[in-house]
Coordinates of C-alpha atoms and ligand atoms in Angstrom, one line a residue:
X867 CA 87.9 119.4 109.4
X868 CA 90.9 117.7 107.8
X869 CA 91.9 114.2 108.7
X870 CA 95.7 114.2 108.9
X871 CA 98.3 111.3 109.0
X872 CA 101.2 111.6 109.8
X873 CA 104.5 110.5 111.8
X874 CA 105.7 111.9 115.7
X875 CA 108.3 111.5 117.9
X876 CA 106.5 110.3 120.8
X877 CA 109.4 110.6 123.0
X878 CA 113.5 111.2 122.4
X879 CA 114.9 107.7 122.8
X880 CA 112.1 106.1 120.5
X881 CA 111.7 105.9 116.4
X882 CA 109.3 107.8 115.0
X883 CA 105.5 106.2 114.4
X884 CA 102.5 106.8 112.7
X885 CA 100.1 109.6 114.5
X886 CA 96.9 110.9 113.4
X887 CA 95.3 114.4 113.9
X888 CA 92.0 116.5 112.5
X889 CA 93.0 120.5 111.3
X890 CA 89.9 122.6 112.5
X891 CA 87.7 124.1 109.2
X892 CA 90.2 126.6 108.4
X893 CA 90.1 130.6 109.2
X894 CA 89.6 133.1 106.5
X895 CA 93.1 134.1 106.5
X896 CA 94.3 130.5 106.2
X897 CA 95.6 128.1 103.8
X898 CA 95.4 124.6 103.7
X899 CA 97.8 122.5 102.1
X900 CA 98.2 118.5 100.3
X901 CA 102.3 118.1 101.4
X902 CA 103.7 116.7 98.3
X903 CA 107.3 116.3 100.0
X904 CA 109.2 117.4 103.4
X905 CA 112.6 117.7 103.6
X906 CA 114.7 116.1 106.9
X907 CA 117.1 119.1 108.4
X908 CA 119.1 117.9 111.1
X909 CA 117.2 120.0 113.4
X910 CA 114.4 117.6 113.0
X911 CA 117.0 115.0 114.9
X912 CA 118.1 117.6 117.5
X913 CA 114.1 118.3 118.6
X914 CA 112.9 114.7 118.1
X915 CA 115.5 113.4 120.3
X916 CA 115.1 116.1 122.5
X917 CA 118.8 117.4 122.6
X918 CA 118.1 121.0 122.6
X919 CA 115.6 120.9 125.4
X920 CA 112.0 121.6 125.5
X921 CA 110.4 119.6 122.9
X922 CA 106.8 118.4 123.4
X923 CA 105.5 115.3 122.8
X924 CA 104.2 113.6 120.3
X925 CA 106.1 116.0 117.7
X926 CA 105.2 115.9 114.0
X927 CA 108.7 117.1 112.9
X928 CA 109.6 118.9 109.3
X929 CA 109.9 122.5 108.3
X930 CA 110.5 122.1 104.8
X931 CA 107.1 121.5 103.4
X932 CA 106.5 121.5 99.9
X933 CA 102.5 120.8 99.0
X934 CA 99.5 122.1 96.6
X935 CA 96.3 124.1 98.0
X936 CA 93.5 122.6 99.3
X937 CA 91.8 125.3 100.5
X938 CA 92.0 129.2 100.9
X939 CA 89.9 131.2 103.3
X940 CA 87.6 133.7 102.0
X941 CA 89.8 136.8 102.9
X942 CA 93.3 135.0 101.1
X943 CA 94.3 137.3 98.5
X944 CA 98.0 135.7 97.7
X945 CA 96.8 132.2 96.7
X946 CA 94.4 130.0 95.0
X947 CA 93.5 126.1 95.1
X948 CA 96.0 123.8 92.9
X949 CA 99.0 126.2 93.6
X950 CA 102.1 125.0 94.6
X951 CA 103.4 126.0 97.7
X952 CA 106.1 126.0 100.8
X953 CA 106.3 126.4 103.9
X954 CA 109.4 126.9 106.1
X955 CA 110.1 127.2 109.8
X956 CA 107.9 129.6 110.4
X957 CA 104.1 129.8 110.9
X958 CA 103.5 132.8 113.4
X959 CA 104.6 136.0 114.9
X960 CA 103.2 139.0 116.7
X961 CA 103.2 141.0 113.9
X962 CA 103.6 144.1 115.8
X963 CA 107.3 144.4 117.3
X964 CA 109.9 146.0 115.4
X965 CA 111.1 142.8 114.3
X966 CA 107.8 141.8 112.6
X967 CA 108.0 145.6 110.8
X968 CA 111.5 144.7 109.4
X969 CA 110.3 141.6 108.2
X970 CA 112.6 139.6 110.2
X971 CA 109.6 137.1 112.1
X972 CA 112.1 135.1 112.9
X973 CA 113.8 137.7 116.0
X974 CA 110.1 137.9 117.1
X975 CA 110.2 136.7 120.8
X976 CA 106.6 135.5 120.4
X977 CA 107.3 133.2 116.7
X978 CA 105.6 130.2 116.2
X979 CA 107.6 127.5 114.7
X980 CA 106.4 125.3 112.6
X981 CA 106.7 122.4 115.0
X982 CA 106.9 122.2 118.6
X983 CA 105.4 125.0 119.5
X984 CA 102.6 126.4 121.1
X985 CA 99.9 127.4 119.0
X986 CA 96.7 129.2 120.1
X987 CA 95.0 128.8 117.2
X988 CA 94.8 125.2 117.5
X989 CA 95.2 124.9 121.3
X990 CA 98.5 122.9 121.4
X991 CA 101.8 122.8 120.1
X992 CA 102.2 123.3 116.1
X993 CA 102.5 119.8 114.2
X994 CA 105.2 120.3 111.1
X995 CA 105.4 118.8 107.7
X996 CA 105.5 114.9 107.9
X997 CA 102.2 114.7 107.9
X998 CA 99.2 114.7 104.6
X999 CA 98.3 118.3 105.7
X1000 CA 99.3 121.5 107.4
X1001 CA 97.1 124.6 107.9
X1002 CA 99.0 128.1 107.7
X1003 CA 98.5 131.8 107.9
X1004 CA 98.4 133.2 104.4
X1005 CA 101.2 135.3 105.5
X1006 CA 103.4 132.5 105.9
X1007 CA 103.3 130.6 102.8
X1008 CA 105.8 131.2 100.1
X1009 CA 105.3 131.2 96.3
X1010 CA 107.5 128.7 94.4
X1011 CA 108.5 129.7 91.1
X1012 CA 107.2 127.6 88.0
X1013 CA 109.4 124.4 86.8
X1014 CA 111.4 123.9 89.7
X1015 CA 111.7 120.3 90.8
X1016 CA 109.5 120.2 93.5
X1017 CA 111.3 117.2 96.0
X1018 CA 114.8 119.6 95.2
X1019 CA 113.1 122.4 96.0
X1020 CA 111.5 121.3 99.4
X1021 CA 114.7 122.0 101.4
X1022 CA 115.3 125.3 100.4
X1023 CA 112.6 126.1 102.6
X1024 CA 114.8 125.9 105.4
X1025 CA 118.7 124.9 104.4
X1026 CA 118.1 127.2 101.9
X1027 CA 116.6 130.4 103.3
X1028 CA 119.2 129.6 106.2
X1029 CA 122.3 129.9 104.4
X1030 CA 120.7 132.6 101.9
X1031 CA 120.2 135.3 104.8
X1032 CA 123.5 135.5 106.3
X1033 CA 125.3 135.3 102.8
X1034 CA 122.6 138.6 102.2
X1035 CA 123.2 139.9 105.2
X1036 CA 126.8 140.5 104.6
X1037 CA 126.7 141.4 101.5
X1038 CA 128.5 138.4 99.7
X1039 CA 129.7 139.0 96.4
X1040 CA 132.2 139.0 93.7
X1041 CA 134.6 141.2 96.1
X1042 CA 134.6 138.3 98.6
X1043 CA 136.4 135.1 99.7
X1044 CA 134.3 132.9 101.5
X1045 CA 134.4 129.4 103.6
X1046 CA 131.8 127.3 103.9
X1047 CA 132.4 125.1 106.9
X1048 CA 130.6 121.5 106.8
X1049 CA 129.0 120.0 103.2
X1050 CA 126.0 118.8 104.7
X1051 CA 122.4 119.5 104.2
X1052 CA 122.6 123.4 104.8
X1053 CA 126.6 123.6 103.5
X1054 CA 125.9 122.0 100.0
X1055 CA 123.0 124.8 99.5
X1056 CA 125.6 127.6 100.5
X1057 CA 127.7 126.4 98.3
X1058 CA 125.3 126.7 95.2
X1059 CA 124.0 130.3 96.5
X1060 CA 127.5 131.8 97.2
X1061 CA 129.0 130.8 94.0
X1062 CA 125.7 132.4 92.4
X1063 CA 126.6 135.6 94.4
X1064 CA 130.1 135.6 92.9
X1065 CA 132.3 134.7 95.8
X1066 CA 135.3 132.7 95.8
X1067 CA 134.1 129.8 97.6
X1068 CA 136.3 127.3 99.8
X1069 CA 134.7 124.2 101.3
X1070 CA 135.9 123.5 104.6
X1071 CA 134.8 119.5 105.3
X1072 CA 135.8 116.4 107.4
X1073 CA 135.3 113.8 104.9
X1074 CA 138.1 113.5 102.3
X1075 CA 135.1 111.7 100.3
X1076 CA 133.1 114.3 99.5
X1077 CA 136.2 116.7 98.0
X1078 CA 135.8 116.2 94.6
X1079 CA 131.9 116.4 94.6
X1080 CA 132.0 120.0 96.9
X1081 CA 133.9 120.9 93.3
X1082 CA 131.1 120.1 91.2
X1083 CA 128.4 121.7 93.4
X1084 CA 130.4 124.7 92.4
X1085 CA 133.3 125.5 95.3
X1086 CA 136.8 126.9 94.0
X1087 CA 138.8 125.4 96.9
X1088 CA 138.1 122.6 99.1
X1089 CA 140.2 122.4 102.2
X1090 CA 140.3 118.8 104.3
X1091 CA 140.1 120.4 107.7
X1092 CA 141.7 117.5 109.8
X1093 CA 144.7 118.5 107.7
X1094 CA 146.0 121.3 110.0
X1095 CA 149.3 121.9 107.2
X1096 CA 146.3 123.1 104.6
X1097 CA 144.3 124.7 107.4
X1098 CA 147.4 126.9 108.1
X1099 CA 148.0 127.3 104.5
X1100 CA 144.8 129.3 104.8
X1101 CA 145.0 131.7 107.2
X1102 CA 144.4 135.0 106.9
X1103 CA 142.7 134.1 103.4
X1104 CA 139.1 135.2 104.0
X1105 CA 136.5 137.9 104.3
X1106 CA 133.4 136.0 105.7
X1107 CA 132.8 132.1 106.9
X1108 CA 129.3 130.2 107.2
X1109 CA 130.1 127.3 109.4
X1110 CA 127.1 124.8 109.3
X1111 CA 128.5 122.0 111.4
X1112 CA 126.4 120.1 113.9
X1113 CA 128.6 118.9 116.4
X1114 CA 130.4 120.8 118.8
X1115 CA 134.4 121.4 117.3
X1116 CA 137.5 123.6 117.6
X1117 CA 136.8 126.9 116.5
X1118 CA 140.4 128.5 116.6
X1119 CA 141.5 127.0 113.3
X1120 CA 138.3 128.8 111.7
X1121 CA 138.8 132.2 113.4
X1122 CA 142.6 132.1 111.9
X1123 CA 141.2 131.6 108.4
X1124 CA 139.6 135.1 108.7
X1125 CA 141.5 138.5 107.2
X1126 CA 141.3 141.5 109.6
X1127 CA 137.7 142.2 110.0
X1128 CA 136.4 139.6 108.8
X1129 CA 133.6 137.2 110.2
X1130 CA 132.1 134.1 111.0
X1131 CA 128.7 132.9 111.0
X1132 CA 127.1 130.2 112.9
X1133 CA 124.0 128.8 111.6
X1134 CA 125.1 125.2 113.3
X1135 CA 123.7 124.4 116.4
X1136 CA 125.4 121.6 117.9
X1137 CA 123.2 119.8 121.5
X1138 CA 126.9 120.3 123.0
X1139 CA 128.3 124.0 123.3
X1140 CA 131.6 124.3 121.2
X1141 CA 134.7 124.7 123.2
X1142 CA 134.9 128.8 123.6
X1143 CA 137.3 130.1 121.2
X1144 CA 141.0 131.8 121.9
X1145 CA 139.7 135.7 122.2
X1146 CA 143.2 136.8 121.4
X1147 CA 142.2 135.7 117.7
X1148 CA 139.5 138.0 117.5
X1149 CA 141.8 141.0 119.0
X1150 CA 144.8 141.1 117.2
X1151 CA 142.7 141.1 113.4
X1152 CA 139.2 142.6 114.9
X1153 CA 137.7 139.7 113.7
X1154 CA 134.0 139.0 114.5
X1155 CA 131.3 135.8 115.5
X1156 CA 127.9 136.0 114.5
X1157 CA 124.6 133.4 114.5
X1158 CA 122.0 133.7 112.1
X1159 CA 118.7 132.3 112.8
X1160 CA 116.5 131.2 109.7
X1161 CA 115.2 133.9 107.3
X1162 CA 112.1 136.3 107.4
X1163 CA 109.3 135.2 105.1
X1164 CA 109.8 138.2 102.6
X1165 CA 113.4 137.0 102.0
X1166 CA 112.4 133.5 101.9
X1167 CA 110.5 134.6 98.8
X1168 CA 113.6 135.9 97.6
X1169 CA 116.3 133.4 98.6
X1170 CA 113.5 130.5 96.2
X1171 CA 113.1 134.0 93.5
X1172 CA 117.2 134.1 93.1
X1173 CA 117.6 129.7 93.3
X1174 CA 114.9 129.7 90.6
X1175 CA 117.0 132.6 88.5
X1176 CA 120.3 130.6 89.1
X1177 CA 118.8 127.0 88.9
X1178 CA 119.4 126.4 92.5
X1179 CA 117.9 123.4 94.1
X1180 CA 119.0 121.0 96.3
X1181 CA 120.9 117.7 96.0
X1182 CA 118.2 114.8 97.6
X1183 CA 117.7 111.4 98.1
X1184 CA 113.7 110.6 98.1
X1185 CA 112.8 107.8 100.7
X1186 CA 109.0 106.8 101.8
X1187 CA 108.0 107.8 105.3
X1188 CA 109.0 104.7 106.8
X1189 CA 112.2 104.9 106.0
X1190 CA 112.2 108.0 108.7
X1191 CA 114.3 106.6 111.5
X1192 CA 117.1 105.3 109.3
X1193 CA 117.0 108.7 108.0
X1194 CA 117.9 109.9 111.0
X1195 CA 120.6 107.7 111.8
X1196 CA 122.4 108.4 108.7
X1197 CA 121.5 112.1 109.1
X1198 CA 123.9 111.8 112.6
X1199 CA 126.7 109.5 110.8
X1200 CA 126.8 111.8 108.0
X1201 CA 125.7 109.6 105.5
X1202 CA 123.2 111.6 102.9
X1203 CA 124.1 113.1 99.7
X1204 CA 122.7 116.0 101.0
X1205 CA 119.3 115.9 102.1
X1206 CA 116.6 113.5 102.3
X1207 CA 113.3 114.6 101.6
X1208 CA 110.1 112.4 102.3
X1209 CA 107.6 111.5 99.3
X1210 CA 104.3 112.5 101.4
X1211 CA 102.4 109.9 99.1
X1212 CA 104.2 107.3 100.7
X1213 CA 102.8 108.5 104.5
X1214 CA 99.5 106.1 104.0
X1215 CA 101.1 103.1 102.9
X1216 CA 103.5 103.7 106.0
X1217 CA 100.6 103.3 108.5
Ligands
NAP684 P1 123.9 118.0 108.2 O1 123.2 117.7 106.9 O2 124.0 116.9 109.1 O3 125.3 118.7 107.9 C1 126.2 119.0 108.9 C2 127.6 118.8 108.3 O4 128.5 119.2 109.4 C3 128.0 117.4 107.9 O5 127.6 117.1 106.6 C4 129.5 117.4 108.1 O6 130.1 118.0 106.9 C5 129.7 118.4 109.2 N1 129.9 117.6 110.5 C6 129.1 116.7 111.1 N2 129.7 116.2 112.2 C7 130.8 116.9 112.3 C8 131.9 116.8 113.3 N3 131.8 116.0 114.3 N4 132.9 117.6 113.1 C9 133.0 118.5 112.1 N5 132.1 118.5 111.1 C10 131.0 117.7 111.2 O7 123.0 119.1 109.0 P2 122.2 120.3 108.4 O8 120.8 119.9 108.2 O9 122.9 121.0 107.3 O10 122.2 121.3 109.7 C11 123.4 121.7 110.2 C12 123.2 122.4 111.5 O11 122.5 123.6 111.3 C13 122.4 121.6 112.6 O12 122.9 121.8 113.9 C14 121.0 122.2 112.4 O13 120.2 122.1 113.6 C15 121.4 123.7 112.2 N6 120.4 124.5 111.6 C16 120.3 125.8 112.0 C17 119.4 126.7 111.4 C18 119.5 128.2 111.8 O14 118.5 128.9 111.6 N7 120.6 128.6 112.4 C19 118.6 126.3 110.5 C20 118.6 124.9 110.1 C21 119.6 124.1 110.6 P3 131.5 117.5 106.4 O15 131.2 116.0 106.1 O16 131.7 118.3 105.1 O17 132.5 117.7 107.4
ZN685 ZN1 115.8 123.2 109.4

């Protein structure tokens, strides 16, 4: 058994507070893990505060857990006490559909995510990464490479992987012109990763502040999007967009951006719908819309392989684990450079 502390939502309108749990003696396929850090994605806001529906309460929140091992069970091949480790949004799939054989767990209509939902194995929903300990399937736990920063590295595990398997998935490279649509916790990341793919990368963003710094993190262009003169000025410009944004906004100025065939991604999922689009500007240049949901774990390992090749790690702000709930508020007013990850040795101290 492992004694676990950690912090919940105990119920949308309410900050988060301390919570403790026990881990069952672990399976042999299982690894237990020390969390070192966990990153805050805004998606941790959306399902604390309930605005996506369905959460269950109390909720451990975080899916960008960075720890050492513990403890491996006897039939773990992969890894060994003292490694260092990560786990993502991800802890469980079927393992049998078609989606499972492509190595895409996350289309499985039977995943487990790492929070929030319901786990057999421990007979009730999953508890995520603000907490002294997780328990995981061998099968999802990721490598991370040697020397990387480990509180940098944390939100790869999710803003990373996210942005990495659509940019994959569309074959971004040195032939391409790309927008990235929101510099946030996600859109800083894509950034980094695009450039390292060779694109021409333009930063779409609503705060005139962060222009000069989207430059250093490596875009080409950055575009002021309230400015609808420089909007226009783009049309037609590019092959592929990543929008990341978290509120529901205007999508027509986006769609004009995009050359004949090209597309845009939505990893962003806003609690409100966005207004729907004009369709005439998908017609008349057979552009396309896409989502993209996470990343399977094989090219999780791949996305923190390539961002450990190309120095790739993200831009943080460490707090202690009380310092959760203003997280989250500046998380909503947009007021992190670009993620905040939790130092996990600060959760006993919180209590
Ligand atoms: P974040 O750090 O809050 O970044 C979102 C960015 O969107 C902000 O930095 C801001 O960029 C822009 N933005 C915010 N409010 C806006 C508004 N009203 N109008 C226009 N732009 C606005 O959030 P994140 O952690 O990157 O997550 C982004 C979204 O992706 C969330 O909805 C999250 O739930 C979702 N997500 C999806 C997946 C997936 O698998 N599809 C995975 C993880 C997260 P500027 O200041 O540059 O405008
Ligand atoms: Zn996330």
């Amino acid at each position: 058994m492992i004694k676990t502390q950690a912090y919940a939502a105990y119920r949308a309108d309410e900050p988060l507070k301390p919570f403790h749990f026990d881990y069952p003696a672990i399976k042999p396929n299982e690894v237990a893990i020390d969390i070192l850090y966990c990153g805050i994605c805004h998606s941790d806001v959306h399902s604390s505060r309930n605005e996506w529906g369905g959460a269950n309460y109390p909720m451990v929140p975080g899916h960008e857990v960075l720890g050492r091992v513990r403890e491996v069970g006897g039939d773990v091949k992969k890894f060994h006490v003292g490694d260092i480790v990560g786990v993502g949004c991800l802890v469980g799939s079927c393992q049998q559909c078609s989606e499972c054989a492509d190595g895409l767990e996350q289309y499985c209509d039977n995943q487990i995510f790492t929070y929030n939902s319901h786990s057999e194995r421990f007979n009730r929903v999953t508890y995520g990464g603000y907490a002294t300990h997780i328990v995981v399937d061998e099968h999802f736990v990721l490598s991370i490479p040697e020397g990387m920063d480990l509180a940098k590295t944390a939100p790869l595990l999710c803003a990373g992987i996210t942005v990495y398997s659509p940019l994959r998935h569309w074959n971004v490279g040195p032939q391409h012109r790309i927008g990235i649509v929101g510099l946030g916790g996600l859109g800083h990341v894509a950034v980094k990763i695009a450039r390292a793919m060779g694109a021409h990368v333009v930063v779409f963003t609503t705060s005139e502040s962060k222009a000069k710094e989207a430059m250093l993190l490596g875009a080409h262009e950055v575009v002021f999007s309230k400015d609808r003169v420089s909007m226009e000025g783009h049309q037609n410009s590019l092959n592929f967009i990543l929008n990341t944004v978290a509120a529901p906004h205007d999508i027509d100025p986006y769609l004009l951006l995009l050359k004949r065939d090209g597309v845009i991604v939505f990893v962003g999922l806003p609690s409100e719908n966005h207004p729907s689009p004009y369709i005439g500007n998908l017609i008349f240049k057979r552009r396309m819309m896409a989502g993209s949901l996470i990343g399977g774990i094989k090219e999780t390992q791949e996305m923190l392989n390539f961002c450990a090749e190309h120095d790739i790690t993200a831009d943080v702000e460490i707090i202690s684990m009380d310092y959760v709930n203003q997280a989250y508020d500046r998380v909503v007013s947009n007021e992190v450079k670009y993620r905040f990850v939790i130092d996990m040795s600060t959760l006993k101290s919180a209590q």
